[in-house]
Amino acid sequence: MEEGPYKCVRDGNGTVNRVIRMGTRKSQLARIQTDYVAEKLKTLYPDVHLEIVAMSTIGDKILDTALSKIGEKSLFTKELENALERNEVDLVVHSLKDLPTTLPNGFTIGAVLQRESPHDAVVLHPKNSGLTLDTLPDGSVIGTSSLRRAAQLKKRFPHLEFKDIRGNLNTRLKKLDEKEDYAAIILAAAGLKRMGWEARVSQVLGPEDCMYAVGQGALAVEVRARDCDILEMVSTLHHSETVLRCIAERAFLRRLEGGCSVPVAVNTEVKDSVLSLTGAVYSLDGADSLKEAMETSVDPGNKLVSAADIQHVGVTAHNVPQCAQVAAEKLGVDLADLLLSKGAMEILTTARKLNDAR
Ligand code: DPM
């Protein structure tokens, strides 16, 4: 076994056990997510020694500015990628929705784990217990700094007002409960569940109220693209259906040249080997929007020729049928092209300009 950049531990039986260093952000959610992946790896590879390395990122340090305004593309990922590049860690666990659709050269997503609920949820100020977005009084202030959530909800619930709220999940819950600034906040159901705060969810928003962000609810493991051993090891964590849905979603967002600073939302489903994707773009107030849906077969018998590139929007998944990945990626691109032909770029460009001017 080559020594490479790894620390190796001989166990006395002639086998070499690696120390795998897992990079994570320091927030409680990031730690929980990393521990979750560590548990899975431990079960699959009992001989592997796992070490967790926690770091702060730009997204963690700048707590007073809306994400969409910081203007740094890989807010939560850059420092972690630097550590991967310098061989200080061997893999990094992320929320897939925080990973750009184009990764820097040399990196790939080696695992996309089974998705939790991808939906957004309403968390009410305790004094509003029993109410819903519909029944909250006129002028109630809802905290979210997601342009995507605000755009959809402004249109759907015109009696509500929307204000930015930043900070990690703990900070946000505190800002909600201990002050009178917000009547409710909107957060991803998946994050709340992982934190053990399901009891605070008063309402889960279905696609008719608020479609979710690309990759929301799925965990991703980022690795060095050339690190075949680690790639092979983490690939056993892939969940095929989640991989295909997220490839379609990411291809859609990439084609629209969207990042975390544009109001783009999706909804996907796999049923009887058919992958369906609904995608939409919104103006900041939600008044202008374009929404379309398309589907494709992801049956492994499908004869679509595999592209030479084995990465699909950053994801490497040798154990998921290539033809299905190709079909999923094409679905995302085709749906984006359909929206672009109807004027999606104008809506997004205007939204971006207005947001920058805020
Ligand atoms: C991205 C957005 C947000 C996060 C934008 C969006 C929410 C920002 C905000 C790209 N990343 O969703 O439209 O509300 O101000 C984030 C969360 C999770 C991953 C928290 C959340 C947990 C859920 C998951 C922040 N990133 O969305 O409530 O793993 O998908």
GROMACS .gro file of C-alpha atoms and ligand atoms in nm:
model
  388
    1MET     CA    1   0.000   0.000   0.000
    2GLU     CA    2   0.139   0.337  -0.097
    3GLU     CA    3   0.199   0.581   0.186
    4GLY     CA    4   0.083   0.883  -0.010
    5PRO     CA    5  -0.027   1.175   0.198
    6TYR     CA    6  -0.183   0.958   0.466
    7LYS     CA    7  -0.079   0.859   0.810
    8CYS     CA    8  -0.087   0.481   0.829
    9VAL     CA    9  -0.132   0.256   1.127
   10ARG     CA   10  -0.016  -0.106   1.117
   11ASP     CA   11  -0.244  -0.326   1.321
   12GLY     CA   12   0.002  -0.615   1.367
   13ASN     CA   13  -0.183  -0.847   1.126
   14GLY     CA   14  -0.005  -0.708   0.825
   15THR     CA   15  -0.297  -0.489   0.720
   16VAL     CA   16  -0.262  -0.115   0.702
   17ASN     CA   17  -0.528   0.095   0.863
   18ARG     CA   18  -0.546   0.452   0.754
   19VAL     CA   19  -0.622   0.749   0.961
   20ILE     CA   20  -0.891   0.933   0.768
   21ARG     CA   21  -0.915   1.299   0.863
   22MET     CA   22  -1.260   1.450   0.821
   23GLY     CA   23  -1.285   1.828   0.785
   24THR     CA   24  -1.587   2.013   0.918
   25ARG     CA   25  -1.708   2.360   1.004
   26LYS     CA   26  -1.737   2.438   1.370
   27SER     CA   27  -2.112   2.502   1.382
   28GLN     CA   28  -2.321   2.252   1.575
   29LEU     CA   29  -2.510   2.149   1.260
   30ALA     CA   30  -2.184   2.089   1.070
   31ARG     CA   31  -2.051   1.880   1.359
   32ILE     CA   32  -2.370   1.674   1.376
   33GLN     CA   33  -2.357   1.614   1.001
   34THR     CA   34  -1.994   1.513   1.011
   35ASP     CA   35  -2.051   1.280   1.307
   36TYR     CA   36  -2.338   1.121   1.116
   37VAL     CA   37  -2.113   1.046   0.818
   38ALA     CA   38  -1.838   0.926   1.053
   39GLU     CA   39  -2.081   0.677   1.210
   40LYS     CA   40  -2.176   0.543   0.867
   41LEU     CA   41  -1.809   0.503   0.769
   42LYS     CA   42  -1.728   0.338   1.101
   43THR     CA   43  -2.000   0.078   1.042
   44LEU     CA   44  -1.884   0.006   0.687
   45TYR     CA   45  -1.511   0.015   0.765
   46PRO     CA   46  -1.457  -0.081   1.129
   47ASP     CA   47  -1.076  -0.083   1.084
   48VAL     CA   48  -1.047   0.274   0.968
   49HIS     CA   49  -0.937   0.536   1.219
   50LEU     CA   50  -1.135   0.857   1.186
   51GLU     CA   51  -1.019   1.195   1.306
   52ILE     CA   52  -1.240   1.504   1.297
   53VAL     CA   53  -1.079   1.841   1.219
   54ALA     CA   54  -1.303   2.145   1.283
   55MET     CA   55  -1.247   2.483   1.112
   56SER     CA   56  -1.416   2.824   1.086
   57THR     CA   57  -1.517   2.950   0.740
   58ILE     CA   58  -1.603   3.294   0.601
   59GLY     CA   59  -1.972   3.207   0.626
   60ASP     CA   60  -1.929   3.138   0.997
   61LYS     CA   61  -1.731   3.454   1.064
   62ILE     CA   62  -1.951   3.708   0.887
   63LEU     CA   63  -2.273   3.682   1.081
   64ASP     CA   64  -2.430   4.020   1.024
   65THR     CA   65  -2.461   4.020   0.644
   66ALA     CA   66  -2.709   3.825   0.432
   67LEU     CA   67  -2.545   3.533   0.256
   68SER     CA   68  -2.661   3.659  -0.080
   69LYS     CA   69  -2.481   3.991  -0.020
   70ILE     CA   70  -2.136   3.871   0.080
   71GLY     CA   71  -2.055   3.799  -0.282
   72GLU     CA   72  -1.819   3.514  -0.209
   73LYS     CA   73  -1.923   3.205  -0.400
   74SER     CA   74  -1.795   2.932  -0.173
   75LEU     CA   75  -1.871   3.090   0.160
   76PHE     CA   76  -1.874   2.779   0.365
   77THR     CA   77  -1.645   2.564   0.158
   78LYS     CA   78  -1.327   2.751   0.066
   79GLU     CA   79  -1.124   2.704   0.383
   80LEU     CA   80  -1.224   2.340   0.394
   81GLU     CA   81  -1.115   2.293   0.033
   82ASN     CA   82  -0.784   2.462   0.110
   83ALA     CA   83  -0.731   2.208   0.387
   84LEU     CA   84  -0.817   1.924   0.146
   85GLU     CA   85  -0.573   2.062  -0.109
   86ARG     CA   86  -0.293   2.088   0.149
   87ASN     CA   87  -0.363   1.729   0.255
   88GLU     CA   88  -0.455   1.842   0.604
   89VAL     CA   89  -0.782   1.653   0.574
   90ASP     CA   90  -0.896   1.369   0.345
   91LEU     CA   91  -1.264   1.446   0.310
   92VAL     CA   92  -1.508   1.717   0.399
   93VAL     CA   93  -1.876   1.684   0.483
   94HIS     CA   94  -2.105   1.958   0.352
   95SER     CA   95  -2.472   2.032   0.307
   96LEU     CA   96  -2.496   1.975  -0.067
   97LYS     CA   97  -2.689   2.297  -0.112
   98ASP     CA   98  -2.385   2.497   0.005
   99LEU     CA   99  -2.159   2.346  -0.262
  100PRO     CA  100  -2.124   2.547  -0.584
  101THR     CA  101  -2.235   2.366  -0.902
  102THR     CA  102  -1.884   2.401  -1.039
  103LEU     CA  103  -1.618   2.283  -0.796
  104PRO     CA  104  -1.260   2.408  -0.818
  105ASN     CA  105  -1.029   2.183  -1.020
  106GLY     CA  106  -0.904   1.881  -0.834
  107PHE     CA  107  -1.212   1.831  -0.615
  108THR     CA  108  -1.518   1.615  -0.654
  109ILE     CA  109  -1.826   1.511  -0.459
  110GLY     CA  110  -1.753   1.147  -0.382
  111ALA     CA  111  -2.077   1.076  -0.197
  112VAL     CA  112  -2.430   1.212  -0.186
  113LEU     CA  113  -2.619   1.055   0.102
  114GLN     CA  114  -2.989   0.977   0.120
  115ARG     CA  115  -3.181   1.298   0.135
  116GLU     CA  116  -3.374   1.410   0.439
  117SER     CA  117  -3.691   1.611   0.380
  118PRO     CA  118  -3.584   1.876   0.125
  119HIS     CA  119  -3.866   2.111   0.228
  120ASP     CA  120  -3.862   2.439   0.417
  121ALA     CA  121  -4.034   2.469   0.752
  122VAL     CA  122  -4.192   2.746   0.959
  123VAL     CA  123  -4.070   2.800   1.314
  124LEU     CA  124  -4.300   3.032   1.508
  125HIS     CA  125  -4.227   3.272   1.790
  126PRO     CA  126  -4.376   3.092   2.091
  127LYS     CA  127  -4.640   3.365   2.130
  128ASN     CA  128  -4.781   3.272   1.786
  129SER     CA  129  -4.822   2.907   1.865
  130GLY     CA  130  -5.110   2.753   1.672
  131LEU     CA  131  -5.092   3.000   1.383
  132THR     CA  132  -4.979   2.937   1.023
  133LEU     CA  133  -4.835   3.167   0.755
  134ASP     CA  134  -5.196   3.208   0.638
  135THR     CA  135  -5.337   3.305   0.976
  136LEU     CA  136  -5.051   3.523   1.110
  137PRO     CA  137  -5.174   3.885   1.147
  138ASP     CA  138  -5.117   4.140   0.870
  139GLY     CA  139  -4.767   4.288   0.873
  140SER     CA  140  -4.614   3.999   1.069
  141VAL     CA  141  -4.240   3.989   1.011
  142ILE     CA  142  -4.090   3.664   0.882
  143GLY     CA  143  -3.714   3.612   0.916
  144THR     CA  144  -3.522   3.466   0.625
  145SER     CA  145  -3.230   3.589   0.419
  146SER     CA  146  -3.296   3.340   0.142
  147LEU     CA  147  -3.403   3.531  -0.171
  148ARG     CA  148  -3.566   3.210  -0.289
  149ARG     CA  149  -3.787   3.174   0.018
  150ALA     CA  150  -3.873   3.544   0.036
  151ALA     CA  151  -3.966   3.566  -0.335
  152GLN     CA  152  -4.203   3.271  -0.324
  153LEU     CA  153  -4.361   3.353   0.011
  154LYS     CA  154  -4.409   3.727  -0.063
  155LYS     CA  155  -4.618   3.634  -0.362
  156ARG     CA  156  -4.812   3.362  -0.184
  157PHE     CA  157  -4.867   3.547   0.148
  158PRO     CA  158  -4.887   3.918   0.058
  159HIS     CA  159  -4.997   4.015   0.411
  160LEU     CA  160  -4.655   3.919   0.554
  161GLU     CA  161  -4.328   4.114   0.565
  162PHE     CA  162  -3.983   3.964   0.521
  163LYS     CA  163  -3.657   4.060   0.692
  164ASP     CA  164  -3.308   3.919   0.678
  165ILE     CA  165  -3.189   3.699   0.962
  166ARG     CA  166  -2.837   3.560   0.979
  167GLY     CA  167  -2.626   3.338   1.198
  168ASN     CA  168  -2.616   2.966   1.252
  169LEU     CA  169  -2.928   2.778   1.353
  170ASN     CA  170  -2.870   2.827   1.728
  171THR     CA  171  -2.831   3.204   1.681
  172ARG     CA  172  -3.143   3.228   1.470
  173LEU     CA  173  -3.363   3.039   1.713
  174LYS     CA  174  -3.234   3.265   1.989
  175LYS     CA  175  -3.305   3.579   1.784
  176LEU     CA  176  -3.657   3.448   1.726
  177ASP     CA  177  -3.742   3.343   2.081
  178GLU     CA  178  -3.569   3.610   2.289
  179LYS     CA  179  -3.678   3.917   2.094
  180GLU     CA  180  -3.996   4.046   1.938
  181ASP     CA  181  -3.839   4.117   1.598
  182TYR     CA  182  -3.981   3.819   1.413
  183ALA     CA  183  -4.320   3.647   1.421
  184ALA     CA  184  -4.163   3.339   1.263
  185ILE     CA  185  -3.856   3.226   1.073
  186ILE     CA  186  -3.819   2.988   0.778
  187LEU     CA  187  -3.553   2.717   0.792
  188ALA     CA  188  -3.479   2.391   0.612
  189ALA     CA  189  -3.667   2.103   0.776
  190ALA     CA  190  -3.356   1.884   0.735
  191GLY     CA  191  -3.134   2.109   0.946
  192LEU     CA  192  -3.398   2.136   1.219
  193LYS     CA  193  -3.438   1.759   1.227
  194ARG     CA  194  -3.062   1.699   1.251
  195MET     CA  195  -3.043   1.946   1.540
  196GLY     CA  196  -3.320   1.758   1.718
  197TRP     CA  197  -3.557   2.055   1.693
  198GLU     CA  198  -3.839   1.888   1.502
  199ALA     CA  199  -4.079   1.987   1.780
  200ARG     CA  200  -4.031   2.353   1.678
  201VAL     CA  201  -4.159   2.290   1.323
  202SER     CA  202  -4.515   2.422   1.306
  203GLN     CA  203  -4.562   2.387   0.931
  204VAL     CA  204  -4.372   2.213   0.650
  205LEU     CA  205  -4.402   2.403   0.323
  206GLY     CA  206  -4.504   2.197   0.020
  207PRO     CA  207  -4.414   2.289  -0.338
  208GLU     CA  208  -4.733   2.495  -0.380
  209ASP     CA  209  -4.609   2.732  -0.106
  210CYS     CA  210  -4.232   2.719  -0.145
  211MET     CA  211  -4.015   2.500  -0.365
  212TYR     CA  212  -3.679   2.405  -0.220
  213ALA     CA  213  -3.320   2.493  -0.302
  214VAL     CA  214  -3.100   2.280  -0.527
  215GLY     CA  215  -2.951   1.999  -0.319
  216GLN     CA  216  -3.141   2.093  -0.001
  217GLY     CA  217  -3.160   1.817   0.260
  218ALA     CA  218  -2.876   1.607   0.117
  219LEU     CA  219  -2.529   1.565   0.266
  220ALA     CA  220  -2.225   1.554   0.037
  221VAL     CA  221  -1.872   1.428   0.094
  222GLU     CA  222  -1.611   1.630  -0.095
  223VAL     CA  223  -1.275   1.467  -0.169
  224ARG     CA  224  -0.964   1.515  -0.384
  225ALA     CA  225  -1.068   1.400  -0.734
  226ARG     CA  226  -0.747   1.200  -0.781
  227ASP     CA  227  -0.766   1.024  -0.447
  228CYS     CA  228  -0.897   0.691  -0.575
  229ASP     CA  229  -0.880   0.512  -0.238
  230ILE     CA  230  -1.089   0.767  -0.056
  231LEU     CA  231  -1.324   0.800  -0.352
  232GLU     CA  232  -1.384   0.428  -0.353
  233MET     CA  233  -1.433   0.423   0.021
  234VAL     CA  234  -1.690   0.703   0.036
  235SER     CA  235  -1.872   0.591  -0.281
  236THR     CA  236  -2.049   0.323  -0.076
  237LEU     CA  237  -2.236   0.609   0.093
  238HIS     CA  238  -2.406   0.720  -0.233
  239HIS     CA  239  -2.785   0.695  -0.241
  240SER     CA  240  -2.875   0.642  -0.610
  241GLU     CA  241  -3.208   0.820  -0.614
  242THR     CA  242  -3.069   1.121  -0.428
  243VAL     CA  243  -2.768   1.127  -0.663
  244LEU     CA  244  -2.990   1.141  -0.972
  245ARG     CA  245  -3.226   1.403  -0.830
  246CYS     CA  246  -2.937   1.622  -0.720
  247ILE     CA  247  -2.750   1.588  -1.050
  248ALA     CA  248  -3.064   1.711  -1.232
  249GLU     CA  249  -3.109   1.998  -0.984
  250ARG     CA  250  -2.745   2.104  -0.997
  251ALA     CA  251  -2.734   2.087  -1.378
  252PHE     CA  252  -3.042   2.310  -1.386
  253LEU     CA  253  -2.884   2.567  -1.154
  254ARG     CA  254  -2.549   2.557  -1.331
  255ARG     CA  255  -2.710   2.621  -1.671
  256LEU     CA  256  -2.893   2.921  -1.524
  257GLU     CA  257  -2.559   3.043  -1.386
  258GLY     CA  258  -2.723   3.060  -1.047
  259GLY     CA  259  -2.557   3.048  -0.708
  260CYS     CA  260  -2.683   3.093  -0.356
  261SER     CA  261  -2.760   3.455  -0.442
  262VAL     CA  262  -3.040   3.405  -0.695
  263PRO     CA  263  -3.405   3.309  -0.645
  264VAL     CA  264  -3.408   2.965  -0.808
  265ALA     CA  265  -3.614   2.675  -0.672
  266VAL     CA  266  -3.678   2.313  -0.766
  267ASN     CA  267  -3.883   2.005  -0.691
  268THR     CA  268  -3.778   1.655  -0.800
  269GLU     CA  269  -3.918   1.306  -0.775
  270VAL     CA  270  -3.824   0.955  -0.890
  271LYS     CA  271  -4.108   0.714  -0.953
  272ASP     CA  272  -4.099   0.393  -1.160
  273SER     CA  273  -3.757   0.487  -1.304
  274VAL     CA  274  -3.887   0.826  -1.417
  275LEU     CA  275  -3.709   1.134  -1.283
  276SER     CA  276  -3.919   1.450  -1.286
  277LEU     CA  277  -3.786   1.798  -1.228
  278THR     CA  278  -3.985   2.117  -1.173
  279GLY     CA  279  -3.775   2.432  -1.175
  280ALA     CA  280  -3.853   2.800  -1.130
  281VAL     CA  281  -3.692   3.143  -1.123
  282TYR     CA  282  -3.837   3.449  -0.947
  283SER     CA  283  -3.802   3.823  -0.929
  284LEU     CA  284  -3.714   3.942  -0.575
  285ASP     CA  285  -4.078   4.019  -0.492
  286GLY     CA  286  -4.200   3.703  -0.660
  287ALA     CA  287  -4.422   3.906  -0.895
  288ASP     CA  288  -4.235   3.780  -1.202
  289SER     CA  289  -4.168   3.410  -1.225
  290LEU     CA  290  -4.120   3.127  -1.471
  291LYS     CA  291  -4.188   2.766  -1.380
  292GLU     CA  292  -4.171   2.456  -1.596
  293ALA     CA  293  -4.147   2.080  -1.548
  294MET     CA  294  -3.987   1.796  -1.746
  295GLU     CA  295  -3.913   1.431  -1.692
  296THR     CA  296  -3.678   1.162  -1.822
  297SER     CA  297  -3.628   0.788  -1.789
  298VAL     CA  298  -3.347   0.689  -1.553
  299ASP     CA  299  -3.393   0.319  -1.617
  300PRO     CA  300  -3.047   0.155  -1.621
  301GLY     CA  301  -3.155  -0.017  -1.947
  302ASN     CA  302  -3.174   0.327  -2.109
  303LYS     CA  303  -2.923   0.335  -2.395
  304LEU     CA  304  -2.803   0.693  -2.365
  305VAL     CA  305  -2.432   0.700  -2.445
  306SER     CA  306  -2.216   0.790  -2.150
  307ALA     CA  307  -2.012   1.105  -2.182
  308ALA     CA  308  -1.636   1.073  -2.146
  309ASP     CA  309  -1.655   1.291  -1.836
  310ILE     CA  310  -1.732   1.076  -1.536
  311GLN     CA  311  -1.815   1.376  -1.317
  312HIS     CA  312  -2.168   1.508  -1.342
  313VAL     CA  313  -2.200   1.861  -1.205
  314GLY     CA  314  -1.916   1.778  -0.969
  315VAL     CA  315  -2.045   1.439  -0.857
  316THR     CA  316  -1.842   1.117  -0.909
  317ALA     CA  317  -2.061   0.808  -0.868
  318HIS     CA  318  -1.916   0.501  -1.040
  319ASN     CA  319  -2.170   0.280  -0.867
  320VAL     CA  320  -2.476   0.461  -1.007
  321PRO     CA  321  -2.558   0.375  -1.373
  322GLN     CA  322  -2.376   0.625  -1.598
  323CYS     CA  323  -2.663   0.640  -1.847
  324ALA     CA  324  -2.900   0.746  -1.569
  325GLN     CA  325  -2.657   1.018  -1.456
  326VAL     CA  326  -2.624   1.141  -1.814
  327ALA     CA  327  -3.005   1.150  -1.846
  328ALA     CA  328  -3.040   1.336  -1.515
  329GLU     CA  329  -2.783   1.597  -1.613
  330LYS     CA  330  -2.945   1.643  -1.953
  331LEU     CA  331  -3.284   1.689  -1.786
  332GLY     CA  332  -3.152   1.976  -1.576
  333VAL     CA  333  -2.987   2.143  -1.874
  334ASP     CA  334  -3.296   2.099  -2.096
  335LEU     CA  335  -3.529   2.245  -1.835
  336ALA     CA  336  -3.297   2.542  -1.783
  337ASP     CA  337  -3.282   2.596  -2.160
  338LEU     CA  338  -3.661   2.595  -2.175
  339LEU     CA  339  -3.679   2.861  -1.902
  340LEU     CA  340  -3.400   3.060  -2.068
  341SER     CA  341  -3.596   3.057  -2.395
  342LYS     CA  342  -3.887   3.216  -2.203
  343GLY     CA  343  -3.678   3.495  -2.048
  344ALA     CA  344  -3.532   3.346  -1.728
  345MET     CA  345  -3.201   3.529  -1.771
  346GLU     CA  346  -3.373   3.870  -1.766
  347ILE     CA  347  -3.554   3.784  -1.443
  348LEU     CA  348  -3.235   3.658  -1.276
  349THR     CA  349  -3.018   3.945  -1.396
  350THR     CA  350  -3.266   4.198  -1.260
  351ALA     CA  351  -3.293   4.011  -0.931
  352ARG     CA  352  -2.914   4.003  -0.898
  353LYS     CA  353  -2.880   4.376  -0.971
  354LEU     CA  354  -3.154   4.473  -0.726
  355ASN     CA  355  -3.009   4.250  -0.457
  356ASP     CA  356  -2.660   4.398  -0.506
  357ALA     CA  357  -2.811   4.747  -0.472
  358ARG     CA  358  -2.999   4.668  -0.150
  359DPM     C1  359  -2.812   2.824   0.105
  359DPM     C2  360  -2.925   2.899   0.140
  359DPM     C3  361  -2.935   2.891   0.281
  359DPM     C4  362  -2.825   2.811   0.327
  359DPM     C5  363  -3.016   2.972   0.044
  359DPM     C6  364  -3.154   2.907   0.025
  359DPM     C7  365  -3.037   2.958   0.366
  359DPM     C8  366  -2.996   3.099   0.398
  359DPM     C9  367  -3.087   3.170   0.490
  359DPM    C10  368  -2.760   2.802  -0.030
  359DPM     N1  369  -2.752   2.775   0.217
  359DPM     O1  370  -3.189   2.803   0.080
  359DPM     O2  371  -3.235   2.964  -0.055
  359DPM     O3  372  -3.193   3.119   0.533
  359DPM     O4  373  -3.051   3.284   0.525
  359DPM    C11  374  -2.804   2.619   0.494
  359DPM    C12  375  -2.892   2.550   0.580
  359DPM    C13  376  -2.868   2.413   0.563
  359DPM    C14  377  -2.767   2.402   0.469
  359DPM    C15  378  -2.989   2.611   0.675
  359DPM    C16  379  -3.125   2.639   0.615
  359DPM    C17  380  -2.933   2.294   0.633
  359DPM    C18  381  -3.023   2.214   0.543
  359DPM    C19  382  -2.953   2.125   0.441
  359DPM    C20  383  -2.789   2.770   0.470
  359DPM     N2  384  -2.728   2.527   0.432
  359DPM     O5  385  -3.146   2.642   0.492
  359DPM     O6  386  -3.220   2.658   0.696
  359DPM     O7  387  -2.862   2.048   0.477
  359DPM     O8  388  -2.992   2.131   0.325
   0.00000   0.00000   0.00000
